[in-house]
Amino acid sequence: MRYLPLTPADRAEMLGIIGAATIDDLFADVPAAARKADLFDLPLHAGELEVERELSALAAMNRPAGAGPFFCGAGAYRHHVPATVDHVIQRSEFLTSYTPYQPEIAQGTLQVLFEFQTQVAALTGLEVANASMYDGSTACAEAVMMAQRVTRRKKAVVSGGLHPHYAATTQTIAHAEGMDITRLPAAIDAEAAVIEAIDAETACVVVQTPNVFGVVTDVTKIAEAAHAAGALLIVVTTETVSFGLLKSPGEMGADIAVAEGQSIGNGLNFGGPYIGLFACREKLVRQMPGRLCGETVDAQGRRGFVLTLSTREQHIRREKATSNICTNSGLCALAFTIHLSLLGERGLRELAELNHSKARELRDALAKVAGVEILTPRFFNEFAIRLKGDAAATVEALLADGIVAGVPFFRLAPEAGMDDVLLVAATETTTTKDIAAFADALARRTGQ
Amino acid sequence: MTMLNVGRPTRPEAVLETSRQSLTGARGLLQDEALIFEMGGWDKTGVDLAPAQHDASDLGDLVRTAPIGLPGLSEPEAMRHYVRLSQKNHAIDLALYPLGSCTMKHNPRLNEKMARLAGFGDLHPLSPQSTVQGALALIDRLAHWLKTLTGMPAVAMSPKAGAHGELCGLLTIKAAHEANGQGHRRTVLVPTSAHGTNPATAAFVGYSVVEIAQTDDGRVDIADLAAKLSPDVAAIMVTNPNTCGLFERDVIEIGRLTHEAGAYFYCDGANFNAIVGRVRPGDLGVDAMHINLHKTFSTPHGGGGPGAGPVVLSAALAPFAPAPWVVSDGEGFKLVEDAEGEAAQAFGRMSAFHGQMGMFVRAYAYMLSHGADGLRQVAEDAVLNANYIKAKLSVVMTPAFPDGPCMHEALFDDAWLEGTDVTTLDFAKAMIDEGFHPMTMYFPLVVHGAMLIEPTETESKQELDRFCHALVLLAQAAKAGDVDRFKGAPYLAPLRRLDETLAARKPRLTWKPELAGVSPAPIAAE
């Protein structure tokens, strides 16, 4: 048992110092009926080689995104992460530290969080950001509940362009806290219907851009309508790289912006861990959920950073806290900040342009395939196409050609009746050869 | 043979020497590190990208025109910046990190290596299910281990952290009550010693929170519980072992009374590491319990997260678990993502995808490494180490509950500091100068000036001796009136005591260019 340092002699000596005869004496408070004497029906301990063998075998049963042409997006995106990022986040001092409760010996983590907050605020065009949340979907639910606290209203209008899993998460979590969620039906150009649904009871409007069909929308008019009714505008973004090319939520009138930050610095990880970005207007900061890092000085006047405004948080306020969240995605935030520091203003812009360019190249190739209809008018790096027939069946068929063609919309929202719609994404990892292979295979499968 | 392993005592004169300041703010090789916004170039990048082929013309006025305000660093600059920052952090790989209730144990690098296999790390959550059978198998196997270790028939894997697991557990309970015509139950009982997340979660779900008193020996007051159980109670939330580091001796009675009243028994599983392999929560009458994989099964805490909080469920609650989940038909695995279709009773969805897969791989690697025998040893060594610390430190400090053994953590109060003018905070900060991360302070709230010490099972006797020796010396210094050592501490950390009041009164949450006298240049027209 290579992780356990005590020797039998240590244990005996320690029991003697404690004054206990056996280890069982230390479990004396456990009712006898609940004490399990035998080992559980599970395998015994294994050496590093055996564990590596078993997990490698499981990993080998999967087809990684990098194994061939790959076009899935829909809330998780395959990007290239510089080697520096993974090296730094594996440094012991970042990897194996805890929540920075003792700021004097946690300035590394705290300064990173301060840099992260500043980067997120800049990207979203808002004044303040928190030190990250679990992921984009839970951040969305938290934003809706925050709007309830700010406006003291109960109704949330949710666009049909919002990722259906985000909508379901919000419906589950925010509804439990008493929000009345008006979820509009899924539609390619869903944002047009949002304004009509706003009324005097509306606490917030939730729109996504680019939306789940990839549609890029100027939400300025929705912001105006929401503000006229006394409601807040929450703008959701699942592809953070898009901030490099598109107008920011803040610029378009958002009061709260939430996003999935996985695209920057973080791998696909089969859905998690991811990193929720959360930013808002400065006047709303005391209703924000999650951790905040703030600048201050030490006893000698030197600049330093601490966790702050904790009177919003559960460990101080208990049942009156703004949220029950007590962790963040610290290590994912570190990865995000390192990658974004490497990119900088210029790199992010170039990366975004490259993504957009690849997606346009994909669009042009697929548009030439007979029977394929491009549904998304303006997009960033992802768009929806309509196929003749079932999209899931097409995806399965193209697997035989070594191509993962995208995400059938049916998989996200079976109730939407859009079984022939496929979401396809391209990033900087997509090659011209990948695109040609996809278009060829699709033409062979659906063209006749 | 006795090894010299107590370290050199800190000399007071050495402290005085270090009060001299350097010209740059750096301290020897410990650099005074600027923010990226003060060092980066607005036109610099550390990433070489292929040029884009298509222009962005059809996005029209949706294209960003204003500068974002992001500095860039070359790769060597970024490397140096973040490595320098890392040197200002304490970490479990440096020394004992005895934060009670937080469980800071060794993080095996094998787990990191496994999580980074392309077959796990580079796997898209919405890839066709036929291409992710190994990932689904891993989730299924991990679920089997969790169910076996807890004696519970079902588990919801998707919660992303402990508090998210609590939320999942209470939503499951709420759904079950509503399905059983008990939707009128509006109260959740929570002991005074509970983690703040417990009452916060209950309130979040719309329940009113009623506190249960604690007995003089640090347990749930059964008489108070019985008095407060009523047809209005939906659930009780109990942490076991509790936050005083004690096992709730009457846990079976707590479960029985709770069930008799028609309520469910939620267990906060944050301290499962104390009993894993020896006690099954299912045998204690628990209906739902989250398991902090990062604590019990050692996934790295990463400066505050990410965690993972699967929730095990009793047969009564299993039908209400949220989507998604994995099923096996003997030939392969299927991920059920649509709660509406296959299980109409599921209450919904906790997050966008399937949970913290990266954490699942790490936790499963940890479980395989230990096996059934090793996990039992984990609990025994965690408890042994905590009781050893309690015994060794009771010579100078006052244990909050001196009678009987503690579980995986030892709780002291500040009675022993009375008359010294040294507070729990002062004592904690002085520990930093001795090379140790302080214990958890002032929690649980039920103990005055609480100091909660959790060593975990991955500490050697030598390290525990080194730690106890340092604390005994410090305690003796406090009692001898050496108040300066404590009031100004830490002297030897990268920074001295930080002004948290100022940070809260005048929040500065982002770097503002105007404060530094520079501004980002507009994006150059090309």
PDB file of C-alpha atoms in Angstrom, chain B residues 176-386:
ATOM      1  CA  ALA B 176     -39.933  11.695  -3.563  1.00  0.00           C
ATOM      2  CA  HIS B 177     -42.132  13.552  -1.063  1.00  0.00           C
ATOM      3  CA  GLU B 178     -44.082  15.186  -3.855  1.00  0.00           C
ATOM      4  CA  ALA B 179     -44.598  11.837  -5.592  1.00  0.00           C
ATOM      5  CA  ASN B 180     -45.800  10.331  -2.315  1.00  0.00           C
ATOM      6  CA  GLY B 181     -48.301  13.077  -1.589  1.00  0.00           C
ATOM      7  CA  GLN B 182     -46.033  14.580   1.082  1.00  0.00           C
ATOM      8  CA  GLY B 183     -45.211  17.796  -0.750  1.00  0.00           C
ATOM      9  CA  HIS B 184     -46.452  19.830   2.206  1.00  0.00           C
ATOM     10  CA  ARG B 185     -43.319  19.006   4.212  1.00  0.00           C
ATOM     11  CA  ARG B 186     -41.445  22.324   4.374  1.00  0.00           C
ATOM     12  CA  THR B 187     -38.791  21.940   7.072  1.00  0.00           C
ATOM     13  CA  VAL B 188     -35.274  20.520   7.159  1.00  0.00           C
ATOM     14  CA  LEU B 189     -33.572  19.871  10.491  1.00  0.00           C
ATOM     15  CA  VAL B 190     -29.874  20.709  10.680  1.00  0.00           C
ATOM     16  CA  PRO B 191     -27.591  20.372  13.731  1.00  0.00           C
ATOM     17  CA  THR B 192     -25.817  23.504  14.925  1.00  0.00           C
ATOM     18  CA  SER B 193     -22.448  21.955  14.110  1.00  0.00           C
ATOM     19  CA  ALA B 194     -23.271  21.396  10.420  1.00  0.00           C
ATOM     20  CA  HIS B 195     -21.245  22.714   7.501  1.00  0.00           C
ATOM     21  CA  GLY B 196     -22.643  26.036   6.257  1.00  0.00           C
ATOM     22  CA  THR B 197     -23.531  24.352   2.992  1.00  0.00           C
ATOM     23  CA  ASN B 198     -26.204  22.228   4.713  1.00  0.00           C
ATOM     24  CA  PRO B 199     -28.513  25.073   5.803  1.00  0.00           C
ATOM     25  CA  ALA B 200     -27.659  27.025   2.634  1.00  0.00           C
ATOM     26  CA  THR B 201     -28.671  24.093   0.440  1.00  0.00           C
ATOM     27  CA  ALA B 202     -31.894  23.470   2.350  1.00  0.00           C
ATOM     28  CA  ALA B 203     -32.855  27.139   2.074  1.00  0.00           C
ATOM     29  CA  PHE B 204     -31.907  27.080  -1.599  1.00  0.00           C
ATOM     30  CA  VAL B 205     -34.445  24.355  -2.276  1.00  0.00           C
ATOM     31  CA  GLY B 206     -37.092  26.379  -0.495  1.00  0.00           C
ATOM     32  CA  TYR B 207     -37.083  24.614   2.863  1.00  0.00           C
ATOM     33  CA  SER B 208     -37.078  26.452   6.151  1.00  0.00           C
ATOM     34  CA  VAL B 209     -34.177  25.423   8.344  1.00  0.00           C
ATOM     35  CA  VAL B 210     -34.626  24.456  11.989  1.00  0.00           C
ATOM     36  CA  GLU B 211     -31.515  23.871  14.069  1.00  0.00           C
ATOM     37  CA  ILE B 212     -31.090  20.880  16.342  1.00  0.00           C
ATOM     38  CA  ALA B 213     -29.142  21.365  19.535  1.00  0.00           C
ATOM     39  CA  GLN B 214     -25.955  19.588  20.425  1.00  0.00           C
ATOM     40  CA  THR B 215     -25.183  17.633  23.570  1.00  0.00           C
ATOM     41  CA  ASP B 216     -22.274  18.439  25.882  1.00  0.00           C
ATOM     42  CA  ASP B 217     -20.333  15.570  24.356  1.00  0.00           C
ATOM     43  CA  GLY B 218     -20.600  17.004  20.845  1.00  0.00           C
ATOM     44  CA  ARG B 219     -23.390  14.919  19.340  1.00  0.00           C
ATOM     45  CA  VAL B 220     -26.891  15.539  18.017  1.00  0.00           C
ATOM     46  CA  ASP B 221     -29.282  16.006  20.942  1.00  0.00           C
ATOM     47  CA  ILE B 222     -31.729  13.147  20.398  1.00  0.00           C
ATOM     48  CA  ALA B 223     -34.328  14.660  22.737  1.00  0.00           C
ATOM     49  CA  ASP B 224     -34.258  17.933  20.824  1.00  0.00           C
ATOM     50  CA  LEU B 225     -34.469  16.026  17.533  1.00  0.00           C
ATOM     51  CA  ALA B 226     -37.488  14.039  18.738  1.00  0.00           C
ATOM     52  CA  ALA B 227     -39.181  17.247  19.862  1.00  0.00           C
ATOM     53  CA  LYS B 228     -38.644  18.907  16.492  1.00  0.00           C
ATOM     54  CA  LEU B 229     -39.650  16.007  14.256  1.00  0.00           C
ATOM     55  CA  SER B 230     -43.151  16.645  12.976  1.00  0.00           C
ATOM     56  CA  PRO B 231     -45.317  15.947   9.929  1.00  0.00           C
ATOM     57  CA  ASP B 232     -43.835  19.140   8.491  1.00  0.00           C
ATOM     58  CA  VAL B 233     -40.263  17.790   8.410  1.00  0.00           C
ATOM     59  CA  ALA B 234     -38.963  16.689   5.012  1.00  0.00           C
ATOM     60  CA  ALA B 235     -35.473  15.623   6.026  1.00  0.00           C
ATOM     61  CA  ILE B 236     -32.729  15.759   8.565  1.00  0.00           C
ATOM     62  CA  MET B 237     -29.177  16.544   7.471  1.00  0.00           C
ATOM     63  CA  VAL B 238     -26.497  15.037   9.676  1.00  0.00           C
ATOM     64  CA  THR B 239     -22.754  14.918   9.098  1.00  0.00           C
ATOM     65  CA  ASN B 240     -21.325  11.629  10.322  1.00  0.00           C
ATOM     66  CA  PRO B 241     -18.606  11.529  11.513  1.00  0.00           C
ATOM     67  CA  ASN B 242     -19.576  15.042  12.504  1.00  0.00           C
ATOM     68  CA  THR B 243     -17.643  18.283  12.267  1.00  0.00           C
ATOM     69  CA  CYS B 244     -16.397  17.889  15.843  1.00  0.00           C
ATOM     70  CA  GLY B 245     -14.573  14.818  14.566  1.00  0.00           C
ATOM     71  CA  LEU B 246     -16.924  12.504  16.481  1.00  0.00           C
ATOM     72  CA  PHE B 247     -19.047   9.573  15.423  1.00  0.00           C
ATOM     73  CA  GLU B 248     -22.751  10.076  16.085  1.00  0.00           C
ATOM     74  CA  ARG B 249     -23.227   7.193  18.526  1.00  0.00           C
ATOM     75  CA  ASP B 250     -27.015   7.381  18.224  1.00  0.00           C
ATOM     76  CA  VAL B 251     -27.046   7.388  14.439  1.00  0.00           C
ATOM     77  CA  ILE B 252     -29.279   4.333  14.118  1.00  0.00           C
ATOM     78  CA  GLU B 253     -31.765   5.906  16.515  1.00  0.00           C
ATOM     79  CA  ILE B 254     -31.596   9.165  14.540  1.00  0.00           C
ATOM     80  CA  GLY B 255     -32.499   7.233  11.388  1.00  0.00           C
ATOM     81  CA  ARG B 256     -35.289   5.334  13.108  1.00  0.00           C
ATOM     82  CA  LEU B 257     -36.901   8.470  14.569  1.00  0.00           C
ATOM     83  CA  THR B 258     -36.557  10.288  11.261  1.00  0.00           C
ATOM     84  CA  HIS B 259     -38.206   7.492   9.294  1.00  0.00           C
ATOM     85  CA  GLU B 260     -40.973   7.118  11.866  1.00  0.00           C
ATOM     86  CA  ALA B 261     -41.772  10.764  11.334  1.00  0.00           C
ATOM     87  CA  GLY B 262     -42.021  10.182   7.589  1.00  0.00           C
ATOM     88  CA  ALA B 263     -38.852  12.160   6.824  1.00  0.00           C
ATOM     89  CA  TYR B 264     -35.670  11.168   4.989  1.00  0.00           C
ATOM     90  CA  PHE B 265     -32.195  10.912   6.466  1.00  0.00           C
ATOM     91  CA  TYR B 266     -29.600  12.922   4.523  1.00  0.00           C
ATOM     92  CA  CYS B 267     -26.000  12.315   5.521  1.00  0.00           C
ATOM     93  CA  ASP B 268     -23.278  14.825   4.684  1.00  0.00           C
ATOM     94  CA  GLY B 269     -20.544  12.466   3.539  1.00  0.00           C
ATOM     95  CA  ALA B 270     -17.684  14.952   3.718  1.00  0.00           C
ATOM     96  CA  ASN B 271     -16.018  12.821   6.392  1.00  0.00           C
ATOM     97  CA  PHE B 272     -16.550   9.437   4.767  1.00  0.00           C
ATOM     98  CA  ASN B 273     -12.789   8.889   4.755  1.00  0.00           C
ATOM     99  CA  ALA B 274     -13.007   8.147   8.486  1.00  0.00           C
ATOM    100  CA  ILE B 275     -15.193   5.073   8.057  1.00  0.00           C
ATOM    101  CA  VAL B 276     -14.684   3.875   4.468  1.00  0.00           C
ATOM    102  CA  GLY B 277     -14.213   0.125   4.370  1.00  0.00           C
ATOM    103  CA  ARG B 278     -15.434  -0.298   7.950  1.00  0.00           C
ATOM    104  CA  VAL B 279     -18.953   1.149   8.094  1.00  0.00           C
ATOM    105  CA  ARG B 280     -21.663   1.273   5.400  1.00  0.00           C
ATOM    106  CA  PRO B 281     -23.920   4.323   5.668  1.00  0.00           C
ATOM    107  CA  GLY B 282     -26.708   2.161   4.252  1.00  0.00           C
ATOM    108  CA  ASP B 283     -26.539   0.083   7.442  1.00  0.00           C
ATOM    109  CA  LEU B 284     -27.069   3.253   9.486  1.00  0.00           C
ATOM    110  CA  GLY B 285     -30.414   4.074   7.889  1.00  0.00           C
ATOM    111  CA  VAL B 286     -29.129   6.782   5.567  1.00  0.00           C
ATOM    112  CA  ASP B 287     -31.314   7.613   2.537  1.00  0.00           C
ATOM    113  CA  ALA B 288     -28.955   9.916   0.669  1.00  0.00           C
ATOM    114  CA  MET B 289     -25.318  10.876   1.081  1.00  0.00           C
ATOM    115  CA  HIS B 290     -22.927  12.788  -1.129  1.00  0.00           C
ATOM    116  CA  ILE B 291     -19.359  11.599  -1.392  1.00  0.00           C
ATOM    117  CA  ASN B 292     -16.659  14.197  -1.927  1.00  0.00           C
ATOM    118  CA  LEU B 293     -14.496  12.166  -4.307  1.00  0.00           C
ATOM    119  CA  HIS B 294     -11.737  14.726  -3.916  1.00  0.00           C
ATOM    120  CA  LYS B 295     -11.602  14.114  -0.167  1.00  0.00           C
ATOM    121  CA  THR B 296     -12.088  10.418   0.386  1.00  0.00           C
ATOM    122  CA  PHE B 297     -10.664   9.253  -2.927  1.00  0.00           C
ATOM    123  CA  SER B 298      -7.976  11.888  -3.279  1.00  0.00           C
ATOM    124  CA  THR B 299      -8.444  13.936  -6.379  1.00  0.00           C
ATOM    125  CA  PRO B 300      -6.313  17.070  -6.072  1.00  0.00           C
ATOM    126  CA  HIS B 301      -7.995  20.165  -4.643  1.00  0.00           C
ATOM    127  CA  GLY B 302      -6.321  22.462  -7.152  1.00  0.00           C
ATOM    128  CA  GLY B 303      -6.508  25.646  -5.098  1.00  0.00           C
ATOM    129  CA  GLY B 304     -10.241  25.317  -4.517  1.00  0.00           C
ATOM    130  CA  GLY B 305     -11.611  22.870  -7.013  1.00  0.00           C
ATOM    131  CA  PRO B 306     -12.851  21.204  -9.102  1.00  0.00           C
ATOM    132  CA  GLY B 307     -14.440  18.585  -6.887  1.00  0.00           C
ATOM    133  CA  ALA B 308     -17.003  15.892  -7.534  1.00  0.00           C
ATOM    134  CA  GLY B 309     -19.989  14.918  -5.409  1.00  0.00           C
ATOM    135  CA  PRO B 310     -21.844  11.760  -6.457  1.00  0.00           C
ATOM    136  CA  VAL B 311     -24.859  11.005  -4.249  1.00  0.00           C
ATOM    137  CA  VAL B 312     -25.682   7.480  -3.113  1.00  0.00           C
ATOM    138  CA  LEU B 313     -29.394   6.810  -2.656  1.00  0.00           C
ATOM    139  CA  SER B 314     -31.579   4.335  -0.789  1.00  0.00           C
ATOM    140  CA  ALA B 315     -34.143   2.186  -2.606  1.00  0.00           C
ATOM    141  CA  ALA B 316     -36.856   4.660  -1.602  1.00  0.00           C
ATOM    142  CA  LEU B 317     -35.089   7.547  -3.335  1.00  0.00           C
ATOM    143  CA  ALA B 318     -33.462   5.727  -6.273  1.00  0.00           C
ATOM    144  CA  PRO B 319     -36.359   6.212  -8.737  1.00  0.00           C
ATOM    145  CA  PHE B 320     -36.074   9.991  -8.426  1.00  0.00           C
ATOM    146  CA  ALA B 321     -32.380  10.352  -9.301  1.00  0.00           C
ATOM    147  CA  PRO B 322     -31.537  12.975 -11.930  1.00  0.00           C
ATOM    148  CA  ALA B 323     -30.456  12.230 -15.494  1.00  0.00           C
ATOM    149  CA  PRO B 324     -28.122  11.175 -16.949  1.00  0.00           C
ATOM    150  CA  TRP B 325     -27.200   7.666 -15.850  1.00  0.00           C
ATOM    151  CA  VAL B 326     -25.519   4.600 -17.329  1.00  0.00           C
ATOM    152  CA  VAL B 327     -27.284   1.289 -17.929  1.00  0.00           C
ATOM    153  CA  SER B 328     -25.825  -1.979 -19.170  1.00  0.00           C
ATOM    154  CA  ASP B 329     -27.686  -4.516 -21.259  1.00  0.00           C
ATOM    155  CA  GLY B 330     -24.962  -7.138 -21.091  1.00  0.00           C
ATOM    156  CA  GLU B 331     -23.602  -6.251 -24.530  1.00  0.00           C
ATOM    157  CA  GLY B 332     -22.697  -2.672 -23.915  1.00  0.00           C
ATOM    158  CA  PHE B 333     -23.416   0.487 -21.973  1.00  0.00           C
ATOM    159  CA  LYS B 334     -26.014   3.078 -22.694  1.00  0.00           C
ATOM    160  CA  LEU B 335     -26.152   6.611 -21.358  1.00  0.00           C
ATOM    161  CA  VAL B 336     -29.714   7.600 -20.530  1.00  0.00           C
ATOM    162  CA  GLU B 337     -29.851  11.361 -21.013  1.00  0.00           C
ATOM    163  CA  ASP B 338     -33.542  12.028 -21.250  1.00  0.00           C
ATOM    164  CA  ALA B 339     -35.207  11.735 -17.864  1.00  0.00           C
ATOM    165  CA  GLU B 340     -38.636  12.308 -19.367  1.00  0.00           C
ATOM    166  CA  GLY B 341     -38.569   9.214 -21.487  1.00  0.00           C
ATOM    167  CA  GLU B 342     -37.068   6.352 -19.545  1.00  0.00           C
ATOM    168  CA  ALA B 343     -37.783   7.394 -15.983  1.00  0.00           C
ATOM    169  CA  ALA B 344     -40.583   9.868 -15.675  1.00  0.00           C
ATOM    170  CA  GLN B 345     -39.945  10.277 -11.949  1.00  0.00           C
ATOM    171  CA  ALA B 346     -36.432  11.716 -12.313  1.00  0.00           C
ATOM    172  CA  PHE B 347     -36.480  15.284 -11.065  1.00  0.00           C
ATOM    173  CA  GLY B 348     -34.393  16.808 -13.833  1.00  0.00           C
ATOM    174  CA  ARG B 349     -30.774  17.578 -14.589  1.00  0.00           C
ATOM    175  CA  MET B 350     -27.976  18.898 -12.359  1.00  0.00           C
ATOM    176  CA  SER B 351     -25.634  20.200 -15.079  1.00  0.00           C
ATOM    177  CA  ALA B 352     -25.010  20.129 -18.807  1.00  0.00           C
ATOM    178  CA  PHE B 353     -23.208  16.807 -19.098  1.00  0.00           C
ATOM    179  CA  HIS B 354     -22.469  13.622 -17.126  1.00  0.00           C
ATOM    180  CA  GLY B 355     -20.487  14.855 -14.146  1.00  0.00           C
ATOM    181  CA  GLN B 356     -16.803  15.248 -13.381  1.00  0.00           C
ATOM    182  CA  MET B 357     -15.373  12.485 -15.568  1.00  0.00           C
ATOM    183  CA  GLY B 358     -11.813  13.669 -14.984  1.00  0.00           C
ATOM    184  CA  MET B 359     -12.391  13.228 -11.262  1.00  0.00           C
ATOM    185  CA  PHE B 360     -14.039   9.838 -11.783  1.00  0.00           C
ATOM    186  CA  VAL B 361     -10.899   8.498 -13.459  1.00  0.00           C
ATOM    187  CA  ARG B 362      -8.695   9.757 -10.632  1.00  0.00           C
ATOM    188  CA  ALA B 363     -10.984   8.402  -7.916  1.00  0.00           C
ATOM    189  CA  TYR B 364     -11.276   5.024  -9.615  1.00  0.00           C
ATOM    190  CA  ALA B 365      -7.496   4.751  -9.977  1.00  0.00           C
ATOM    191  CA  TYR B 366      -7.215   5.534  -6.264  1.00  0.00           C
ATOM    192  CA  MET B 367      -9.773   2.861  -5.392  1.00  0.00           C
ATOM    193  CA  LEU B 368      -8.067   0.212  -7.534  1.00  0.00           C
ATOM    194  CA  SER B 369      -4.718   1.073  -5.984  1.00  0.00           C
ATOM    195  CA  HIS B 370      -6.054   0.586  -2.455  1.00  0.00           C
ATOM    196  CA  GLY B 371      -8.543  -2.188  -3.033  1.00  0.00           C
ATOM    197  CA  ALA B 372     -10.942  -3.440  -0.375  1.00  0.00           C
ATOM    198  CA  ASP B 373      -8.055  -4.068   2.036  1.00  0.00           C
ATOM    199  CA  GLY B 374      -6.339  -0.747   1.476  1.00  0.00           C
ATOM    200  CA  LEU B 375      -9.497   1.330   1.843  1.00  0.00           C
ATOM    201  CA  ARG B 376     -10.149  -0.269   5.201  1.00  0.00           C
ATOM    202  CA  GLN B 377      -6.583   0.611   6.180  1.00  0.00           C
ATOM    203  CA  VAL B 378      -7.220   4.179   4.997  1.00  0.00           C
ATOM    204  CA  ALA B 379      -9.954   4.700   7.577  1.00  0.00           C
ATOM    205  CA  GLU B 380      -7.925   3.021  10.311  1.00  0.00           C
ATOM    206  CA  ASP B 381      -4.805   5.081   9.674  1.00  0.00           C
ATOM    207  CA  ALA B 382      -6.757   8.334   9.334  1.00  0.00           C
ATOM    208  CA  VAL B 383      -8.386   7.702  12.709  1.00  0.00           C
ATOM    209  CA  LEU B 384      -5.155   6.505  14.294  1.00  0.00           C
ATOM    210  CA  ASN B 385      -3.267   9.600  13.145  1.00  0.00           C
ATOM    211  CA  ALA B 386      -5.951  11.959  14.461  1.00  0.00           C
TER     212      ALA B 386
END
